[in-house]
Short mmCIF file of N, CA and C in Angstrom, two decimals:
data_model
loop_
_atom_site.label_atom_id
_atom_site.label_comp_id
_atom_site.label_asym_id
_atom_site.label_seq_id
_atom_site.Cartn_x
_atom_site.Cartn_y
_atom_site.Cartn_z
N MET T 1 48.85 -1.99 -12.19
CA MET T 1 49.59 -1.09 -11.77
C MET T 1 51.06 -1.87 -11.68
N PHE T 2 51.02 -3.26 -11.83
CA PHE T 2 52.37 -4.17 -12.28
C PHE T 2 52.47 -4.53 -13.82
N ASN T 3 51.55 -4.53 -14.23
CA ASN T 3 51.49 -4.73 -15.59
C ASN T 3 52.07 -3.57 -16.59
N GLY T 4 51.87 -2.31 -16.02
CA GLY T 4 51.99 -1.10 -16.49
C GLY T 4 50.92 -0.87 -17.26
N THR T 5 49.85 -1.21 -16.91
CA THR T 5 48.33 -0.83 -18.01
C THR T 5 47.52 -0.01 -16.59
N MET T 6 48.10 0.49 -16.09
CA MET T 6 47.58 1.90 -14.81
C MET T 6 46.67 2.63 -15.49
N ALA T 7 46.89 3.30 -16.49
CA ALA T 7 46.40 4.08 -17.37
C ALA T 7 45.22 3.56 -17.89
N ASP T 8 45.41 2.22 -18.17
CA ASP T 8 43.91 1.94 -18.55
C ASP T 8 42.90 1.57 -17.90
N VAL T 9 43.50 1.26 -16.60
CA VAL T 9 42.81 1.25 -15.30
C VAL T 9 41.89 2.25 -15.21
N ASN T 10 42.58 3.66 -14.79
CA ASN T 10 42.22 4.50 -14.60
C ASN T 10 41.01 4.85 -15.77
N GLU T 11 41.31 4.58 -16.58
CA GLU T 11 40.64 5.16 -17.68
C GLU T 11 39.10 4.56 -17.66
N ALA T 12 38.99 3.19 -17.68
CA ALA T 12 38.30 2.06 -17.13
C ALA T 12 37.16 2.39 -15.87
N LEU T 13 38.03 3.02 -14.81
CA LEU T 13 37.36 3.48 -13.90
C LEU T 13 36.41 4.58 -13.75
N PHE T 14 36.94 5.59 -14.81
CA PHE T 14 36.47 6.95 -14.73
C PHE T 14 34.98 6.63 -15.53
N ALA T 15 35.32 5.40 -17.05
CA ALA T 15 34.00 5.63 -18.03
C ALA T 15 32.88 4.86 -17.25
N SER T 16 33.47 3.83 -16.34
CA SER T 16 32.25 3.29 -15.23
C SER T 16 31.73 4.04 -14.50
N GLY T 17 32.37 4.90 -13.91
CA GLY T 17 31.79 5.85 -13.16
C GLY T 17 30.50 6.67 -14.00
N GLN T 18 31.18 7.16 -15.00
CA GLN T 18 30.01 8.12 -15.54
C GLN T 18 29.16 7.20 -15.97
N GLU T 19 29.11 6.08 -16.36
CA GLU T 19 28.21 5.26 -16.74
C GLU T 19 27.10 5.19 -15.55
N ALA T 20 27.66 4.78 -14.58
CA ALA T 20 27.36 4.43 -13.24
C ALA T 20 26.27 5.83 -12.91
N VAL T 21 26.40 6.68 -13.16
CA VAL T 21 25.98 8.08 -13.05
C VAL T 21 24.83 8.36 -13.59
N THR T 22 24.99 8.36 -14.67
CA THR T 22 24.07 8.00 -15.76
C THR T 22 22.89 7.40 -15.75
N LEU T 23 23.14 6.23 -15.49
CA LEU T 23 22.74 4.94 -14.93
C LEU T 23 21.13 5.12 -13.82
N VAL T 24 21.96 5.58 -12.79
CA VAL T 24 21.09 6.33 -11.55
C VAL T 24 20.50 7.34 -11.83
N ILE T 25 21.17 8.23 -12.63
CA ILE T 25 20.08 9.25 -13.02
C ILE T 25 18.71 8.79 -13.82
N GLY T 26 19.17 7.96 -14.89
CA GLY T 26 17.94 7.17 -15.90
C GLY T 26 16.75 6.50 -14.85
N LEU T 27 17.41 5.86 -13.90
CA LEU T 27 16.53 4.62 -12.98
C LEU T 27 15.83 5.70 -12.38
N VAL T 28 16.19 7.18 -11.44
CA VAL T 28 15.85 7.80 -10.50
C VAL T 28 14.49 8.49 -11.20
N SER T 29 14.71 8.69 -12.70
CA SER T 29 13.43 9.56 -13.26
C SER T 29 12.26 8.52 -13.47
N VAL T 30 12.81 7.30 -13.75
CA VAL T 30 11.48 6.18 -14.27
C VAL T 30 10.66 5.95 -12.73
N LEU T 31 11.48 5.64 -11.91
CA LEU T 31 11.22 6.08 -10.31
C LEU T 31 10.20 7.08 -9.99
N VAL T 32 10.37 8.03 -10.11
CA VAL T 32 10.07 9.38 -9.97
C VAL T 32 8.24 9.14 -10.95
N PHE T 33 8.49 8.95 -12.05
CA PHE T 33 7.62 9.01 -12.55
C PHE T 33 6.39 7.83 -12.47
N TRP T 34 7.00 6.86 -11.87
CA TRP T 34 6.02 5.85 -11.48
C TRP T 34 5.80 6.01 -9.93
N LEU T 35 6.03 6.34 -9.09
CA LEU T 35 5.88 6.82 -7.86
C LEU T 35 4.46 7.64 -8.14
N GLY T 36 5.22 9.06 -8.83
CA GLY T 36 3.67 9.74 -9.27
C GLY T 36 2.66 9.02 -9.79
N LEU T 37 2.56 8.48 -10.40
CA LEU T 37 1.45 7.43 -11.15
C LEU T 37 0.44 6.81 -9.89
N MET T 38 1.57 6.34 -8.55
CA MET T 38 0.97 5.34 -7.77
C MET T 38 0.24 6.41 -6.79
N ARG T 39 0.56 7.46 -6.65
CA ARG T 39 0.17 8.77 -6.05
C ARG T 39 -1.19 9.22 -6.75
N ILE T 40 -0.98 9.12 -7.84
CA ILE T 40 -2.25 9.50 -8.79
C ILE T 40 -3.60 8.48 -8.27
N GLY T 41 -2.95 7.44 -8.84
CA GLY T 41 -3.70 5.84 -8.62
C GLY T 41 -4.30 6.06 -6.50
N GLU T 42 -3.47 6.25 -5.66
CA GLU T 42 -4.20 6.66 -4.38
C GLU T 42 -5.33 7.31 -4.33
N LYS T 43 -4.61 8.35 -4.89
CA LYS T 43 -5.40 9.80 -4.98
C LYS T 43 -7.20 9.73 -5.54
N ALA T 44 -6.90 8.68 -6.71
CA ALA T 44 -8.15 7.98 -6.94
C ALA T 44 -8.90 7.27 -6.64
N GLY T 45 -8.39 6.66 -5.76
CA GLY T 45 -8.86 5.52 -5.08
C GLY T 45 -8.73 4.11 -5.91
N ILE T 46 -7.88 4.12 -6.75
CA ILE T 46 -7.35 2.61 -7.58
C ILE T 46 -6.76 1.84 -6.66
N LEU T 47 -5.58 2.36 -5.74
CA LEU T 47 -4.75 1.81 -5.10
C LEU T 47 -6.05 1.08 -3.94
N LYS T 48 -7.17 1.60 -3.19
CA LYS T 48 -8.01 1.05 -2.49
C LYS T 48 -8.70 0.06 -2.85
N LYS T 49 -9.22 0.41 -4.26
CA LYS T 49 -9.60 -0.78 -4.92
C LYS T 49 -8.54 -2.33 -5.30
N LEU T 50 -7.34 -2.21 -5.76
CA LEU T 50 -6.82 -2.98 -5.58
C LEU T 50 -6.47 -3.87 -4.28
N ALA T 51 -6.31 -3.36 -2.84
CA ALA T 51 -5.93 -3.17 -1.80
C ALA T 51 -7.32 -4.37 -1.33
N SER T 52 -8.74 -3.89 -2.19
CA SER T 52 -9.58 -4.71 -1.22
C SER T 52 -10.11 -6.04 -2.51
N LEU T 53 -9.21 -5.87 -3.49
CA LEU T 53 -9.75 -7.04 -4.48
C LEU T 53 -8.47 -8.19 -3.93
N PHE T 54 -7.37 -7.97 -3.02
CA PHE T 54 -6.47 -8.68 -2.89
C PHE T 54 -6.74 -8.90 -1.46
N LYS T 55 -7.33 -8.53 -0.57
CA LYS T 55 -7.22 -8.38 0.63
C LYS T 55 -7.60 -10.08 1.05
N PRO T 56 -9.06 -10.52 0.28
CA PRO T 56 -9.47 -12.05 0.83
C PRO T 56 -8.49 -12.89 0.71
N LEU T 57 -7.43 -12.46 -0.29
CA LEU T 57 -6.33 -13.49 -0.50
C LEU T 57 -5.11 -13.56 0.62
N ILE T 58 -5.22 -12.42 0.88
CA ILE T 58 -3.88 -12.04 1.78
C ILE T 58 -4.29 -12.56 3.37
N VAL T 59 -5.80 -12.06 3.62
CA VAL T 59 -6.21 -13.00 4.76
C VAL T 59 -6.51 -14.61 4.87
N LYS T 60 -6.45 -15.00 3.68
CA LYS T 60 -6.25 -16.19 3.78
C LYS T 60 -4.72 -16.57 3.95
N LEU T 61 -3.79 -15.84 3.38
CA LEU T 61 -2.23 -16.22 3.32
C LEU T 61 -1.46 -15.40 5.00
N PHE T 62 -2.53 -15.06 5.54
CA PHE T 62 -1.92 -14.47 6.72
C PHE T 62 -3.13 -14.75 8.06
N PRO T 63 -3.59 -16.17 8.21
CA PRO T 63 -4.85 -15.98 9.14
C PRO T 63 -4.39 -15.49 10.33
N GLU T 64 -3.25 -16.02 11.07
CA GLU T 64 -2.85 -15.24 12.40
C GLU T 64 -2.91 -13.50 12.57
N ILE T 65 -3.03 -13.09 11.05
CA ILE T 65 -2.82 -11.27 11.60
C ILE T 65 -4.56 -10.97 11.69
N PRO T 66 -4.50 -10.08 12.56
CA PRO T 66 -6.29 -9.74 12.32
C PRO T 66 -6.41 -8.70 10.96
N LYS T 67 -7.59 -8.96 10.41
CA LYS T 67 -7.67 -8.42 9.25
C LYS T 67 -7.65 -7.00 9.06
N ASP T 68 -8.13 -6.39 10.26
CA ASP T 68 -7.89 -4.80 10.50
C ASP T 68 -6.63 -4.08 11.35
N HIS T 69 -5.54 -5.16 11.21
CA HIS T 69 -4.39 -4.71 11.85
C HIS T 69 -3.70 -3.86 11.02
N PRO T 70 -2.86 -3.18 11.22
CA PRO T 70 -1.63 -2.03 10.41
C PRO T 70 -0.89 -2.86 9.84
N ALA T 71 -0.93 -4.16 10.08
CA ALA T 71 0.18 -5.14 9.26
C ALA T 71 -0.32 -5.53 8.17
N MET T 72 -1.76 -5.65 8.14
CA MET T 72 -2.50 -6.03 6.47
C MET T 72 -2.48 -4.78 5.78
N GLY T 73 -2.23 -4.04 6.16
CA GLY T 73 -2.12 -2.43 5.23
C GLY T 73 -0.91 -2.45 4.64
N TYR T 74 0.19 -2.37 5.72
CA TYR T 74 1.16 -2.62 5.07
C TYR T 74 1.92 -3.63 4.18
N ILE T 75 0.93 -4.70 4.20
CA ILE T 75 1.76 -5.98 3.56
C ILE T 75 0.71 -5.81 2.19
N LEU T 76 -0.39 -4.94 1.84
CA LEU T 76 -1.20 -5.03 0.91
C LEU T 76 -0.52 -3.75 0.29
N SER T 77 -0.14 -2.55 0.76
CA SER T 77 1.07 -1.54 0.40
C SER T 77 1.76 -1.88 -0.96
N ASN T 78 2.77 -2.87 0.18
CA ASN T 78 4.39 -3.70 -0.56
C ASN T 78 4.12 -4.49 -1.45
N PHE T 79 3.08 -4.95 -1.64
CA PHE T 79 2.57 -6.26 -2.63
C PHE T 79 2.38 -5.36 -3.88
N ILE T 80 1.45 -4.54 -3.55
CA ILE T 80 0.93 -3.24 -4.73
C ILE T 80 2.19 -3.00 -5.34
N ALA T 81 3.03 -1.98 -4.30
CA ALA T 81 4.46 -1.45 -5.18
C ALA T 81 5.07 -2.43 -5.42
N ASN T 82 5.47 -3.86 -5.41
CA ASN T 82 6.27 -5.10 -5.97
C ASN T 82 5.14 -5.06 -7.12
N LEU T 83 4.15 -5.18 -7.30
CA LEU T 83 3.11 -5.78 -8.53
C LEU T 83 3.98 -4.37 -9.63
N PHE T 84 3.79 -3.28 -9.38
CA PHE T 84 4.15 -2.54 -10.74
C PHE T 84 5.86 -2.48 -10.49
N GLY T 85 6.53 -3.28 -10.00
CA GLY T 85 7.74 -3.27 -10.04
C GLY T 85 8.76 -2.06 -9.03
N LEU T 86 8.00 -1.32 -8.45
CA LEU T 86 8.62 -0.58 -7.27
C LEU T 86 9.24 -1.13 -5.99
N GLY T 87 10.06 -1.93 -6.68
CA GLY T 87 10.59 -2.72 -5.10
C GLY T 87 11.17 -1.63 -4.29
N ASN T 88 11.67 -0.26 -4.18
CA ASN T 88 12.37 0.79 -3.83
C ASN T 88 11.38 1.31 -3.24
N ALA T 89 10.53 1.50 -3.29
CA ALA T 89 9.42 2.08 -2.75
C ALA T 89 8.36 1.15 -1.98
N ALA T 90 8.37 -0.02 -1.93
CA ALA T 90 8.04 -1.37 -1.73
C ALA T 90 9.04 -1.55 -0.32
N THR T 91 10.25 -1.24 -0.07
CA THR T 91 11.04 -1.63 0.70
C THR T 91 10.27 -0.86 2.26
N PRO T 92 10.15 0.41 2.19
CA PRO T 92 9.59 0.63 3.52
C PRO T 92 8.45 0.61 4.08
N MET T 93 7.62 0.20 3.48
CA MET T 93 6.45 -0.57 3.42
C MET T 93 6.57 -2.23 3.94
N GLY T 94 7.54 -2.52 3.56
CA GLY T 94 7.61 -3.99 3.90
C GLY T 94 8.41 -3.73 5.16
N ILE T 95 9.18 -3.18 5.33
CA ILE T 95 9.76 -3.38 6.75
C ILE T 95 8.94 -2.85 7.75
N LYS T 96 7.75 -1.87 7.87
CA LYS T 96 6.67 -1.35 8.25
C LYS T 96 5.76 -2.50 8.91
N ALA T 97 5.48 -3.71 7.58
CA ALA T 97 4.69 -4.57 8.03
C ALA T 97 5.87 -5.49 9.01
N MET T 98 6.82 -5.81 8.73
CA MET T 98 7.62 -6.53 9.32
C MET T 98 7.55 -6.14 10.72
N GLU T 99 7.70 -4.90 11.22
CA GLU T 99 7.91 -4.01 12.58
C GLU T 99 6.42 -4.49 12.97
N GLU T 100 5.49 -4.29 12.22
CA GLU T 100 3.88 -4.76 12.75
C GLU T 100 3.93 -5.83 13.17
N MET T 101 4.61 -6.95 12.38
CA MET T 101 3.73 -8.46 12.35
C MET T 101 5.09 -9.05 13.93
N LYS T 102 6.08 -8.18 14.24
CA LYS T 102 6.89 -8.46 15.43
C LYS T 102 5.91 -8.60 16.91
N LYS T 103 5.67 -7.16 16.26
CA LYS T 103 4.53 -6.52 18.18
C LYS T 103 3.61 -7.46 18.21
N LEU T 104 3.16 -8.13 16.93
CA LEU T 104 1.99 -9.22 17.14
C LEU T 104 2.64 -10.62 17.61
N SER T 105 3.54 -11.04 16.98
CA SER T 105 4.31 -12.05 17.74
C SER T 105 5.14 -12.25 18.89
N ARG T 106 5.42 -10.79 19.72
CA ARG T 106 5.88 -10.50 20.65
C ARG T 106 7.01 -11.54 20.97
N SER T 107 7.81 -11.47 19.83
CA SER T 107 8.84 -12.46 20.02
C SER T 107 10.19 -11.98 19.15
N ASN T 108 11.05 -12.65 19.37
CA ASN T 108 12.72 -12.27 18.55
C ASN T 108 12.78 -13.51 17.39
N GLU T 109 11.63 -14.43 17.04
CA GLU T 109 11.80 -15.04 16.42
C GLU T 109 10.94 -15.11 15.18
N ALA T 110 11.15 -15.51 14.00
CA ALA T 110 10.36 -14.79 13.02
C ALA T 110 8.97 -15.72 12.92
N SER T 111 7.72 -15.19 12.66
CA SER T 111 6.95 -15.56 13.11
C SER T 111 5.95 -16.20 11.38
N ARG T 112 5.37 -17.28 11.89
CA ARG T 112 4.57 -17.60 10.23
C ARG T 112 4.42 -16.70 9.36
N SER T 113 3.45 -15.74 10.18
CA SER T 113 3.06 -14.51 8.88
C SER T 113 4.72 -13.88 8.53
N MET T 114 5.37 -13.79 9.09
CA MET T 114 6.60 -13.01 8.64
C MET T 114 7.54 -13.81 7.74
N VAL T 115 7.65 -14.93 7.67
CA VAL T 115 8.36 -16.02 6.77
C VAL T 115 7.23 -16.16 5.25
N THR T 116 5.81 -15.95 5.85
CA THR T 116 5.41 -16.48 4.43
C THR T 116 5.54 -15.04 3.50
N PHE T 117 5.51 -13.84 4.55
CA PHE T 117 5.57 -12.51 3.88
C PHE T 117 7.48 -12.20 3.07
N LEU T 118 8.22 -12.97 3.80
CA LEU T 118 9.42 -12.68 3.37
C LEU T 118 9.64 -13.46 2.05
N VAL T 119 8.89 -14.83 1.92
CA VAL T 119 9.01 -15.55 1.11
C VAL T 119 8.12 -15.26 -0.27
N ILE T 120 7.27 -14.18 -0.10
CA ILE T 120 5.98 -13.84 -0.88
C ILE T 120 7.15 -12.52 -1.67
N ASN T 121 7.33 -12.07 -0.57
CA ASN T 121 8.14 -10.84 -0.60
C ASN T 121 9.13 -10.64 -2.02
N THR T 122 9.96 -12.09 -2.12
CA THR T 122 11.25 -12.43 -2.34
C THR T 122 10.81 -12.72 -3.67
N SER T 123 9.65 -13.41 -4.01
CA SER T 123 9.21 -14.34 -5.02
C SER T 123 8.80 -12.67 -5.87
N SER T 124 8.13 -12.16 -5.38
CA SER T 124 7.25 -10.77 -5.68
C SER T 124 6.89 -10.92 -7.53
N LEU T 125 5.25 -10.82 -6.87
CA LEU T 125 4.73 -10.71 -8.42
C LEU T 125 5.02 -9.65 -8.99
N THR T 126 5.56 -9.83 -10.11
CA THR T 126 5.33 -8.14 -11.10
C THR T 126 4.70 -7.96 -12.71
N LEU T 127 3.67 -7.26 -12.13
CA LEU T 127 2.65 -6.82 -13.66
C LEU T 127 3.98 -6.21 -14.68
N ILE T 128 4.28 -5.05 -13.89
CA ILE T 128 5.32 -4.05 -14.80
C ILE T 128 6.84 -4.10 -14.06
N PRO T 129 7.79 -4.84 -14.78
CA PRO T 129 8.84 -4.68 -14.32
C PRO T 129 9.84 -3.21 -14.38
N THR T 130 9.25 -1.86 -13.95
CA THR T 130 9.46 -1.26 -14.00
C THR T 130 11.27 -0.36 -14.34
N THR T 131 12.12 -1.08 -13.37
CA THR T 131 13.59 -0.75 -13.35
C THR T 131 14.31 -1.47 -14.06
N ILE T 132 13.66 -2.61 -14.45
CA ILE T 132 14.33 -3.47 -15.79
C ILE T 132 13.91 -3.06 -17.12
N ILE T 133 12.76 -2.36 -17.24
CA ILE T 133 12.41 -1.98 -18.25
C ILE T 133 13.20 -0.33 -18.49
N ALA T 134 13.58 0.32 -17.33
CA ALA T 134 14.15 1.64 -17.32
C ALA T 134 15.61 1.41 -17.66
N ILE T 135 16.45 0.25 -17.21
CA ILE T 135 18.09 -0.27 -17.92
C ILE T 135 17.95 -0.62 -19.20
N ARG T 136 16.56 -1.27 -19.30
CA ARG T 136 16.50 -1.40 -20.88
C ARG T 136 16.60 -0.36 -21.64
N MET T 137 15.85 0.95 -21.24
CA MET T 137 15.69 2.01 -22.38
C MET T 137 17.59 3.08 -22.38
N GLN T 138 17.69 2.70 -20.91
CA GLN T 138 19.15 3.58 -20.79
C GLN T 138 20.07 2.84 -21.64
N TYR T 139 20.10 1.57 -22.04
CA TYR T 139 20.90 0.81 -23.19
C TYR T 139 20.31 0.73 -24.24
N ASN T 140 19.42 1.72 -24.62
CA ASN T 140 19.09 1.88 -25.96
C ASN T 140 18.51 0.54 -26.48
N SER T 141 17.65 -0.10 -25.71
CA SER T 141 16.99 -1.47 -26.25
C SER T 141 16.16 -1.43 -27.20
N ALA T 142 16.07 -1.52 -28.44
CA ALA T 142 14.72 -1.78 -29.43
C ALA T 142 13.18 -1.69 -29.06
N ALA T 143 13.29 -2.47 -27.95
CA ALA T 143 12.02 -2.98 -27.59
C ALA T 143 12.28 -3.24 -25.82
N PRO T 144 12.02 -1.95 -25.27
CA PRO T 144 12.66 -2.15 -23.65
C PRO T 144 11.13 -2.88 -22.95
N THR T 145 10.21 -2.95 -23.48
CA THR T 145 9.06 -3.63 -22.87
C THR T 145 8.57 -4.79 -23.30
N GLU T 146 9.59 -5.18 -24.08
CA GLU T 146 9.24 -6.96 -24.71
C GLU T 146 9.13 -7.92 -23.51
N ILE T 147 9.58 -7.25 -22.67
CA ILE T 147 9.96 -8.21 -21.27
C ILE T 147 8.66 -8.30 -20.36
N VAL T 148 8.04 -7.61 -20.58
CA VAL T 148 6.76 -7.70 -19.34
C VAL T 148 5.87 -9.33 -19.65
N GLY T 149 5.65 -9.55 -20.68
CA GLY T 149 4.66 -11.20 -20.59
C GLY T 149 5.54 -12.10 -19.76
N THR T 150 6.75 -12.11 -20.27
CA THR T 150 8.12 -13.25 -19.93
C THR T 150 8.05 -12.88 -18.35
N THR T 151 8.32 -11.69 -17.64
CA THR T 151 8.41 -11.21 -16.09
C THR T 151 6.98 -11.59 -15.50
N LEU T 152 5.93 -11.41 -16.33
CA LEU T 152 4.77 -11.45 -15.73
C LEU T 152 4.57 -13.20 -15.45
N ILE T 153 5.12 -13.97 -16.31
CA ILE T 153 4.62 -15.67 -16.08
C ILE T 153 5.74 -16.09 -15.35
N ALA T 154 6.91 -15.62 -15.24
CA ALA T 154 8.22 -16.01 -14.34
C ALA T 154 7.70 -15.07 -12.99
N THR T 155 7.39 -14.38 -12.92
CA THR T 155 7.02 -13.78 -11.54
C THR T 155 5.51 -14.54 -10.90
N LEU T 156 4.70 -14.98 -11.96
CA LEU T 156 3.54 -15.83 -11.04
C LEU T 156 4.28 -17.41 -10.71
N ILE T 157 4.77 -18.16 -11.64
CA ILE T 157 5.42 -19.00 -11.07
C ILE T 157 6.03 -19.12 -10.07
N THR T 158 6.83 -18.12 -10.10
CA THR T 158 8.06 -18.16 -8.51
C THR T 158 6.84 -17.93 -7.41
N THR T 159 5.90 -16.83 -7.20
CA THR T 159 5.12 -16.44 -6.65
C THR T 159 4.12 -17.88 -5.94
N ILE T 160 3.84 -18.40 -6.87
CA ILE T 160 3.08 -19.96 -6.34
C ILE T 160 3.71 -20.70 -6.04
N CYS T 161 4.68 -21.06 -6.46
CA CYS T 161 6.08 -22.04 -6.01
C CYS T 161 6.69 -21.42 -4.21
N ALA T 162 6.70 -20.20 -4.47
CA ALA T 162 6.85 -19.68 -3.23
C ALA T 162 5.95 -19.99 -2.18
N ILE T 163 4.98 -19.79 -2.39
CA ILE T 163 3.58 -19.78 -1.22
C ILE T 163 3.42 -21.71 -1.20
N ILE T 164 3.36 -22.19 -2.15
CA ILE T 164 3.47 -24.28 -1.74
C ILE T 164 4.70 -24.26 -1.17
N ILE T 165 5.62 -23.97 -1.23
CA ILE T 165 7.19 -24.53 -0.66
C ILE T 165 6.68 -23.93 1.08
N ASP T 166 6.27 -22.63 0.79
CA ASP T 166 6.25 -22.28 2.68
C ASP T 166 5.11 -22.98 3.32
N ARG T 167 3.94 -23.24 2.58
CA ARG T 167 2.97 -23.85 3.04
C ARG T 167 3.49 -25.79 3.57
N LEU T 168 4.31 -26.13 2.70
CA LEU T 168 4.85 -27.49 2.97
C LEU T 168 5.77 -27.60 4.31
N PHE T 169 6.47 -26.28 4.39
CA PHE T 169 7.33 -26.55 4.97
C PHE T 169 6.72 -26.46 6.46
N TYR T 170 5.79 -25.05 6.43
CA TYR T 170 4.95 -25.13 7.67
C TYR T 170 4.15 -25.96 7.99
N TYR T 171 3.59 -26.91 7.28
CA TYR T 171 2.87 -27.87 7.67
C TYR T 171 3.33 -29.17 8.50
N ARG T 172 4.97 -29.30 7.70
CA ARG T 172 5.83 -30.00 7.74
C ARG T 172 6.12 -30.00 9.53
N ARG T 173 6.40 -28.89 9.71
CA ARG T 173 6.95 -28.31 11.19
C ARG T 173 5.99 -28.61 12.04
N GLU T 174 4.77 -28.39 11.77
CA GLU T 174 3.45 -28.29 12.61
C GLU T 174 3.44 -29.92 13.04
N ARG T 175 3.56 -30.76 12.10
CA ARG T 175 3.41 -32.42 12.38
C ARG T 175 4.59 -32.58 13.03
N LYS T 176 5.77 -32.24 13.03
CA LYS T 176 6.60 -32.31 13.69
C LYS T 176 6.77 -31.58 15.16
N HIS T 177 6.11 -31.14 15.47
CA HIS T 177 5.58 -30.72 16.82
C HIS T 177 5.36 -31.04 17.62
N LYS T 178 3.74 -31.65 16.81
CA LYS T 178 3.19 -32.53 17.86
C LYS T 178 3.21 -33.91 18.04
N LYS T 179 4.28 -34.32 17.18
CA LYS T 179 4.91 -35.59 17.87
C LYS T 179 5.71 -35.46 18.93
#
């Protein structure tokens, strides 16, 4: 405005707004597609099989949560949604998991389980990075799915590191409290 380029600013503002709307519509369509596949997987029992496959690992990661507690179901659902790159769909399940863990801890302070869940959820092991693929498709990438392998490797490494660091800090804190 001070440099006399207000017309350029307005043009960029409207062009960016239009591009943002187009991007959101593209992302919503991909998210709806994957959520539909998740629903089909749920009806077919695939999600239950995945949950039973991951349950022994989840029970070891969250030993203070009873095996049949609702928090376990929310944690498993959240992890499975994140596994398929559906972070937006995973969020409500993550919130419910945290609420259930807070009920268990009966404290306003984050419990061990809550911290572990947050750390793993943040690192988020991903098989299919749905949102990133959708963005790459929106911008006409020649090979939008070529990132699947590297994303899997990167998220696997970050998740393993997150669990190791979480455990190191937990055991260090426990030793400190015993002294």
